[in-house]
Amino acid sequence: IEIHLVVSEAGKMVVEHECGLAFEYLASLAARTYHADDFTAALASGSFQAQAMVIVPCSMKTMGLLSQGIAANLMVRAAECMLKEGRKLVLVPRETPLTAIHLENMLRLARIGAHILPASPGFYHLPATLQEAVDMVVGKICDLLAVEHRLFKRWEGPPANDSG
């Protein structure tokens, strides 16, 4: 998997504050990193052959811009290209609570092909740590991308009843 990374200035702050990671570390995991204002990047064209795109976390600002077709930065333009080319786009909002405007923007994007995957972990696998809850969300993203993983235990139904 070749990863291309676009991170907004706000995204850089989130990575450092919430994940305790330097942006440079995150950038080192990508094959290529782009500045959010670089509209000359290959990602800004529908002819760039990305198979999928994930925006995580997806702010309500980004969701709103995308739902209205306003390519204000490279991230939104690249997402717009994914939609117009019929490619997989996964948006991971984490805002709560949601307003009617947020929900309408998500519905509009879902109707045109985006996958909306709220950063809301399931609890049926009984996560013991915050990392296990995060892994659940990451695993669901991987599922949408058809990337195999073992990040969480899949539901297999209720335990068998031995009483008969």
Coordinates of N, CA and C in Angstrom, one line a residue:
I1 N 0.9 -1.2 0.0 CA 0.0 0.0 0.0 C 0.9 1.2 0.0
E2 N 0.7 2.1 -1.0 CA 1.4 3.4 -1.0 C 0.5 4.5 -0.4
I3 N 1.0 5.2 0.6 CA 0.3 6.2 1.3 C 0.8 7.6 0.8
H4 N -0.2 8.4 0.4 CA 0.1 9.8 0.2 C -0.7 10.6 1.3
L5 N 0.0 11.6 1.8 CA -0.5 12.3 3.0 C -0.7 13.7 2.8
V6 N -1.9 14.2 3.1 CA -2.2 15.7 3.2 C -2.6 15.9 4.6
V7 N -2.0 16.9 5.3 CA -2.4 17.2 6.6 C -2.5 18.7 6.7
S8 N -3.7 19.1 7.3 CA -3.9 20.6 7.5 C -3.1 21.0 8.7
E9 N -3.0 22.3 8.8 CA -2.3 22.8 10.0 C -3.0 22.4 11.3
A10 N -4.3 22.4 11.3 CA -5.1 21.9 12.5 C -4.8 20.4 12.7
G11 N -4.7 19.7 11.6 CA -4.4 18.3 11.7 C -3.1 18.0 12.4
K12 N -2.1 18.8 12.0 CA -0.8 18.7 12.6 C -0.9 18.9 14.1
M13 N -1.6 19.9 14.6 CA -1.8 20.1 16.0 C -2.5 18.9 16.7
V14 N -3.5 18.4 16.0 CA -4.2 17.2 16.6 C -3.3 16.0 16.8
V15 N -2.5 15.7 15.8 CA -1.6 14.6 15.8 C -0.6 14.8 17.0
E16 N -0.1 16.0 17.1 CA 0.9 16.2 18.2 C 0.2 16.2 19.6
H17 N -0.9 16.9 19.7 CA -1.6 17.0 21.0 C -2.3 15.7 21.5
E18 N -3.0 15.1 20.6 CA -3.8 14.0 21.0 C -3.1 12.6 20.9
C19 N -2.2 12.5 19.9 CA -1.5 11.3 19.7 C -0.1 11.3 20.3
G20 N 0.4 12.5 20.6 CA 1.8 12.6 21.2 C 2.8 12.2 20.1
L21 N 2.5 12.4 18.8 CA 3.4 12.1 17.7 C 3.8 13.4 17.1
A22 N 5.1 13.5 16.7 CA 5.6 14.6 15.9 C 5.1 14.4 14.5
F23 N 4.7 15.5 13.8 CA 4.3 15.4 12.4 C 5.3 14.7 11.6
E24 N 6.6 14.9 11.8 CA 7.6 14.3 11.0 C 7.6 12.8 11.1
Y25 N 7.2 12.3 12.2 CA 7.0 10.8 12.3 C 5.9 10.3 11.4
L26 N 4.8 11.0 11.5 CA 3.6 10.7 10.6 C 4.0 10.8 9.2
A27 N 4.7 11.8 8.8 CA 5.1 12.0 7.4 C 6.1 10.9 7.0
S28 N 6.9 10.4 7.9 CA 7.8 9.3 7.5 C 7.1 8.0 7.1
L29 N 5.9 7.9 7.5 CA 5.1 6.7 7.2 C 4.5 6.7 5.7
A30 N 4.6 7.9 5.1 CA 3.9 8.1 3.8 C 5.0 8.1 2.7
A31 N 4.6 7.6 1.6 CA 5.5 7.7 0.4 C 5.7 9.1 -0.1
R32 N 4.6 9.9 0.1 CA 4.7 11.3 -0.3 C 3.8 12.1 0.6
T33 N 4.3 13.3 1.0 CA 3.5 14.3 1.8 C 3.3 15.6 1.0
Y34 N 2.1 16.1 1.1 CA 1.8 17.3 0.4 C 1.3 18.4 1.3
H35 N 1.6 19.7 1.0 CA 1.1 20.8 1.7 C -0.4 21.0 1.3
A36 N -1.2 21.3 2.3 CA -2.6 21.4 2.1 C -3.0 22.5 1.0
D37 N -2.1 23.4 0.8 CA -2.4 24.4 -0.2 C -1.9 24.2 -1.6
D38 N -1.3 23.0 -1.8 CA -0.6 22.7 -3.1 C -1.6 22.1 -4.1
F39 N -2.2 23.0 -4.8 CA -3.2 22.6 -5.9 C -2.5 22.0 -7.1
T40 N -1.2 22.1 -7.2 CA -0.5 21.5 -8.3 C -0.1 20.1 -8.1
A41 N -0.4 19.5 -6.9 CA -0.1 18.1 -6.6 C -0.9 17.2 -7.5
A42 N -0.3 16.0 -7.7 CA -1.0 15.0 -8.5 C -2.4 14.7 -8.0
L43 N -2.5 14.7 -6.6 CA -3.8 14.3 -6.0 C -4.9 15.3 -6.4
A44 N -4.6 16.5 -6.9 CA -5.6 17.4 -7.3 C -6.3 17.1 -8.6
S45 N -5.9 16.0 -9.2 CA -6.4 15.6 -10.5 C -7.1 14.3 -10.5
G46 N -8.2 14.2 -11.1 CA -8.9 12.9 -11.2 C -8.1 11.9 -12.0
S47 N -7.1 12.3 -12.7 CA -6.3 11.3 -13.4 C -5.3 10.6 -12.5
F48 N -5.1 11.1 -11.3 CA -4.2 10.4 -10.3 C -4.9 9.2 -9.9
Q49 N -4.3 8.0 -10.0 CA -4.9 6.7 -9.8 C -5.0 6.2 -8.4
A50 N -5.4 7.1 -7.5 CA -5.6 6.6 -6.1 C -6.7 5.6 -6.0
Q51 N -6.6 4.5 -5.3 CA -7.7 3.5 -5.2 C -8.7 3.9 -4.1
A52 N -8.2 4.6 -3.1 CA -9.1 5.0 -2.0 C -8.5 6.2 -1.3
M53 N -9.3 6.9 -0.5 CA -8.9 8.0 0.3 C -9.6 8.0 1.6
V54 N -8.9 8.3 2.7 CA -9.5 8.4 4.0 C -9.2 9.7 4.6
I55 N -10.2 10.4 5.1 CA -10.0 11.6 5.9 C -10.3 11.3 7.3
V56 N -9.3 11.3 8.1 CA -9.4 11.0 9.6 C -8.5 11.8 10.4
P57 N -9.0 12.5 11.4 CA -10.4 12.8 11.6 C -10.9 13.8 10.5
C58 N -12.2 13.7 10.2 CA -12.8 14.6 9.2 C -13.5 15.7 10.0
S59 N -13.0 16.9 9.9 CA -13.7 18.0 10.6 C -15.0 18.3 10.0
M60 N -15.9 19.0 10.7 CA -17.2 19.4 10.1 C -16.9 20.5 9.1
K61 N -15.9 21.2 9.2 CA -15.5 22.2 8.2 C -15.2 21.5 6.9
T62 N -14.3 20.5 6.9 CA -14.0 19.7 5.7 C -15.2 19.0 5.1
M63 N -16.1 18.5 6.0 CA -17.3 17.8 5.6 C -18.2 18.8 4.9
G64 N -18.3 20.0 5.4 CA -19.2 21.0 4.8 C -18.7 21.5 3.5
L65 N -17.4 21.8 3.4 CA -16.8 22.2 2.2 C -17.0 21.2 1.1
L66 N -16.7 19.9 1.4 CA -16.8 18.8 0.4 C -18.3 18.6 0.0
S67 N -19.2 18.7 0.9 CA -20.6 18.5 0.6 C -21.2 19.6 -0.3
Q68 N -20.5 20.8 -0.3 CA -21.0 21.9 -1.1 C -20.1 22.0 -2.4
G69 N -19.1 21.1 -2.6 CA -18.3 21.2 -3.7 C -17.3 22.4 -3.7
I70 N -16.9 22.8 -2.6 CA -15.9 23.9 -2.4 C -14.6 23.4 -2.1
A71 N -13.7 23.3 -3.1 CA -12.4 22.7 -3.0 C -11.4 23.8 -2.5
A72 N -11.6 24.1 -1.2 CA -10.8 25.2 -0.6 C -9.3 24.8 -0.3
N73 N -9.0 23.5 -0.3 CA -7.6 23.1 -0.1 C -7.4 21.7 -0.8
L74 N -6.2 21.2 -0.8 CA -5.9 20.0 -1.5 C -6.6 18.8 -1.0
M75 N -6.8 18.8 0.4 CA -7.6 17.6 0.9 C -9.0 17.5 0.4
V76 N -9.7 18.7 0.3 CA -11.0 18.7 -0.2 C -11.0 18.4 -1.7
R77 N -10.1 19.0 -2.4 CA -10.0 18.8 -3.9 C -9.7 17.3 -4.2
A78 N -8.8 16.7 -3.4 CA -8.5 15.3 -3.7 C -9.8 14.4 -3.4
A79 N -10.5 14.7 -2.3 CA -11.7 14.0 -2.0 C -12.8 14.2 -3.1
E80 N -12.9 15.4 -3.6 CA -13.8 15.7 -4.7 C -13.5 14.8 -5.9
C81 N -12.2 14.7 -6.2 CA -11.7 13.8 -7.3 C -12.1 12.4 -7.1
M82 N -12.0 11.9 -5.8 CA -12.4 10.5 -5.5 C -13.9 10.3 -5.9
L83 N -14.7 11.3 -5.4 CA -16.1 11.2 -5.7 C -16.5 11.2 -7.2
K84 N -15.9 12.2 -7.9 CA -16.2 12.3 -9.3 C -15.7 11.2 -10.1
E85 N -14.7 10.5 -9.7 CA -14.1 9.4 -10.4 C -14.7 8.0 -9.9
G86 N -15.6 8.1 -9.0 CA -16.3 6.9 -8.5 C -15.4 6.0 -7.7
R87 N -14.4 6.6 -7.0 CA -13.5 5.8 -6.2 C -13.9 5.9 -4.7
K88 N -13.3 5.0 -3.9 CA -13.7 4.9 -2.5 C -13.2 6.1 -1.7
L89 N -14.1 6.7 -0.9 CA -13.8 7.8 0.0 C -14.4 7.5 1.3
V90 N -13.6 7.5 2.3 CA -14.0 7.2 3.7 C -13.8 8.5 4.5
L91 N -14.9 9.0 5.1 CA -14.8 10.2 6.0 C -15.1 9.7 7.4
V92 N -14.2 10.1 8.3 CA -14.3 9.7 9.7 C -14.5 10.9 10.6
P93 N -15.8 11.3 10.8 CA -16.0 12.4 11.7 C -16.0 12.0 13.1
R94 N -15.7 12.9 14.0 CA -15.7 12.5 15.4 C -16.4 13.6 16.3
E95 N -17.0 14.5 15.6 CA -17.7 15.6 16.3 C -18.9 15.0 17.0
T96 N -19.2 15.6 18.2 CA -20.4 15.2 18.9 C -20.8 16.3 19.9
P97 N -22.0 16.6 20.1 CA -23.1 16.2 19.3 C -23.1 16.8 17.9
L98 N -24.0 16.2 17.1 CA -24.1 16.7 15.7 C -25.4 17.6 15.5
T99 N -25.2 18.6 14.7 CA -26.3 19.5 14.4 C -27.0 18.9 13.1
A100 N -28.2 19.5 12.8 CA -28.9 19.1 11.6 C -28.1 19.4 10.4
I101 N -27.3 20.5 10.4 CA -26.4 20.8 9.3 C -25.4 19.7 9.1
H102 N -24.7 19.3 10.2 CA -23.7 18.2 10.1 C -24.4 17.0 9.4
L103 N -25.5 16.6 10.0 CA -26.2 15.4 9.5 C -26.6 15.5 8.0
E104 N -27.1 16.7 7.6 CA -27.4 16.9 6.2 C -26.2 16.8 5.3
N105 N -25.1 17.4 5.7 CA -23.9 17.3 5.0 C -23.4 15.8 4.8
M106 N -23.5 15.1 5.9 CA -23.1 13.7 5.8 C -24.0 12.9 4.9
L107 N -25.3 13.1 5.0 CA -26.3 12.4 4.1 C -26.0 12.8 2.7
R108 N -25.8 14.0 2.4 CA -25.5 14.4 1.0 C -24.3 13.7 0.5
L109 N -23.2 13.6 1.3 CA -22.0 12.9 0.8 C -22.2 11.4 0.7
A110 N -23.0 10.8 1.6 CA -23.3 9.4 1.5 C -24.1 9.1 0.3
R111 N -25.0 10.0 -0.1 CA -25.8 9.8 -1.3 C -25.0 9.8 -2.6
I112 N -23.8 10.5 -2.5 CA -23.0 10.6 -3.8 C -21.8 9.7 -3.7
G113 N -21.8 8.8 -2.7 CA -20.8 7.7 -2.7 C -19.8 7.7 -1.6
A114 N -19.8 8.7 -0.7 CA -18.8 8.7 0.4 C -19.2 7.7 1.4
H115 N -18.3 7.0 2.1 CA -18.6 6.2 3.2 C -18.4 7.0 4.5
I116 N -19.4 7.2 5.3 CA -19.3 7.9 6.6 C -19.1 6.9 7.7
L117 N -17.9 7.0 8.3 CA -17.6 6.0 9.4 C -17.3 6.9 10.7
P118 N -18.3 7.2 11.5 CA -18.0 7.9 12.7 C -17.0 7.2 13.6
A119 N -16.2 8.0 14.2 CA -15.2 7.5 15.1 C -15.8 7.0 16.4
S120 N -16.7 6.1 16.3 CA -17.5 5.6 17.4 C -17.3 4.1 17.5
P121 N -16.4 3.6 18.4 CA -16.1 2.2 18.5 C -17.3 1.4 19.0
G122 N -17.3 0.1 18.5 CA -18.3 -0.8 19.1 C -17.7 -1.3 20.5
F123 N -18.5 -1.8 21.3 CA -18.0 -2.3 22.6 C -18.3 -3.8 22.8
Y124 N -18.9 -4.5 21.8 CA -19.2 -5.9 21.9 C -17.9 -6.7 22.2
H125 N -16.8 -6.2 21.7 CA -15.5 -7.0 21.9 C -14.9 -6.6 23.3
L126 N -15.6 -5.8 24.1 CA -15.1 -5.5 25.4 C -13.7 -4.9 25.5
P127 N -13.5 -3.8 24.9 CA -12.1 -3.2 24.9 C -11.7 -2.9 26.3
A128 N -10.5 -3.3 26.7 CA -10.0 -3.1 28.0 C -9.2 -1.8 28.1
T129 N -8.8 -1.2 27.0 CA -8.0 0.0 26.9 C -8.5 1.0 25.9
L130 N -8.1 2.2 26.0 CA -8.5 3.2 24.9 C -7.9 2.7 23.6
Q131 N -6.7 2.2 23.6 CA -6.1 1.7 22.3 C -6.9 0.7 21.7
E132 N -7.5 -0.2 22.4 CA -8.4 -1.3 21.8 C -9.6 -0.6 21.2
A133 N -10.1 0.4 21.8 CA -11.3 1.1 21.2 C -10.9 1.8 19.9
V134 N -9.7 2.5 20.0 CA -9.2 3.1 18.7 C -9.0 2.1 17.7
D135 N -8.4 0.9 18.0 CA -8.2 -0.1 17.1 C -9.4 -0.6 16.4
M136 N -10.6 -0.5 17.1 CA -11.8 -0.9 16.5 C -12.2 0.0 15.4
V137 N -12.0 1.3 15.6 CA -12.3 2.3 14.5 C -11.4 2.1 13.4
V138 N -10.1 1.9 13.6 CA -9.1 1.7 12.6 C -9.4 0.5 11.8
G139 N -9.8 -0.6 12.5 CA -10.1 -1.8 11.9 C -11.3 -1.7 11.0
K140 N -12.3 -0.9 11.4 CA -13.5 -0.7 10.5 C -13.1 0.1 9.2
I141 N -12.1 1.0 9.4 CA -11.6 1.7 8.2 C -10.9 0.7 7.3
C142 N -10.1 -0.2 7.9 CA -9.4 -1.2 7.1 C -10.4 -2.1 6.4
D143 N -11.5 -2.4 7.0 CA -12.6 -3.3 6.4 C -13.1 -2.6 5.2
L144 N -13.4 -1.3 5.2 CA -13.9 -0.6 4.1 C -12.9 -0.5 2.9
L145 N -11.6 -0.6 3.3 CA -10.6 -0.5 2.3 C -10.2 -1.9 1.8
A146 N -10.8 -3.0 2.3 CA -10.5 -4.4 2.0 C -9.0 -4.7 2.4
V147 N -8.6 -4.1 3.5 CA -7.2 -4.4 4.1 C -7.4 -5.3 5.2
E148 N -6.7 -6.5 5.1 CA -6.8 -7.5 6.2 C -6.2 -7.0 7.5
H149 N -6.7 -7.3 8.6 CA -6.2 -6.9 9.9 C -6.7 -7.8 11.0
R150 N -6.1 -7.7 12.2 CA -6.5 -8.4 13.4 C -6.6 -7.4 14.5
L151 N -7.2 -6.2 14.2 CA -7.2 -5.1 15.2 C -8.3 -5.3 16.3
F152 N -9.3 -6.1 16.0 CA -10.4 -6.4 17.0 C -10.9 -7.8 16.7
K153 N -11.6 -8.3 17.7 CA -12.2 -9.6 17.6 C -13.6 -9.4 17.0
R154 N -13.9 -10.1 15.9 CA -15.1 -10.0 15.2 C -16.3 -10.7 16.0
W155 N -17.4 -10.2 15.8 CA -18.6 -10.7 16.5 C -18.9 -12.1 15.9
E156 N -19.1 -13.1 16.7 CA -19.4 -14.4 16.3 C -20.8 -14.9 16.9
G157 N -21.6 -14.0 17.4 CA -22.8 -14.3 18.0 C -22.7 -14.5 19.5
P158 N -23.8 -14.7 20.2 CA -23.7 -14.8 21.6 C -23.1 -16.2 22.0
P159 N -22.5 -16.2 23.2 CA -22.0 -17.5 23.6 C -23.0 -18.6 23.5
A160 N -22.5 -19.8 23.2 CA -23.4 -21.0 23.1 C -24.0 -21.3 24.5
N161 N -25.3 -21.6 24.5 CA -26.0 -21.9 25.8 C -25.9 -23.4 25.9
D162 N -25.2 -23.9 27.0 CA -25.1 -25.3 27.2 C -26.3 -26.0 27.9
S163 N -27.3 -25.1 28.2 CA -28.4 -25.7 29.0 C -29.5 -26.3 28.0
G164 N -29.3 -26.2 26.7 CA -30.0 -26.8 25.8 C -31.1 -27.0 25.1

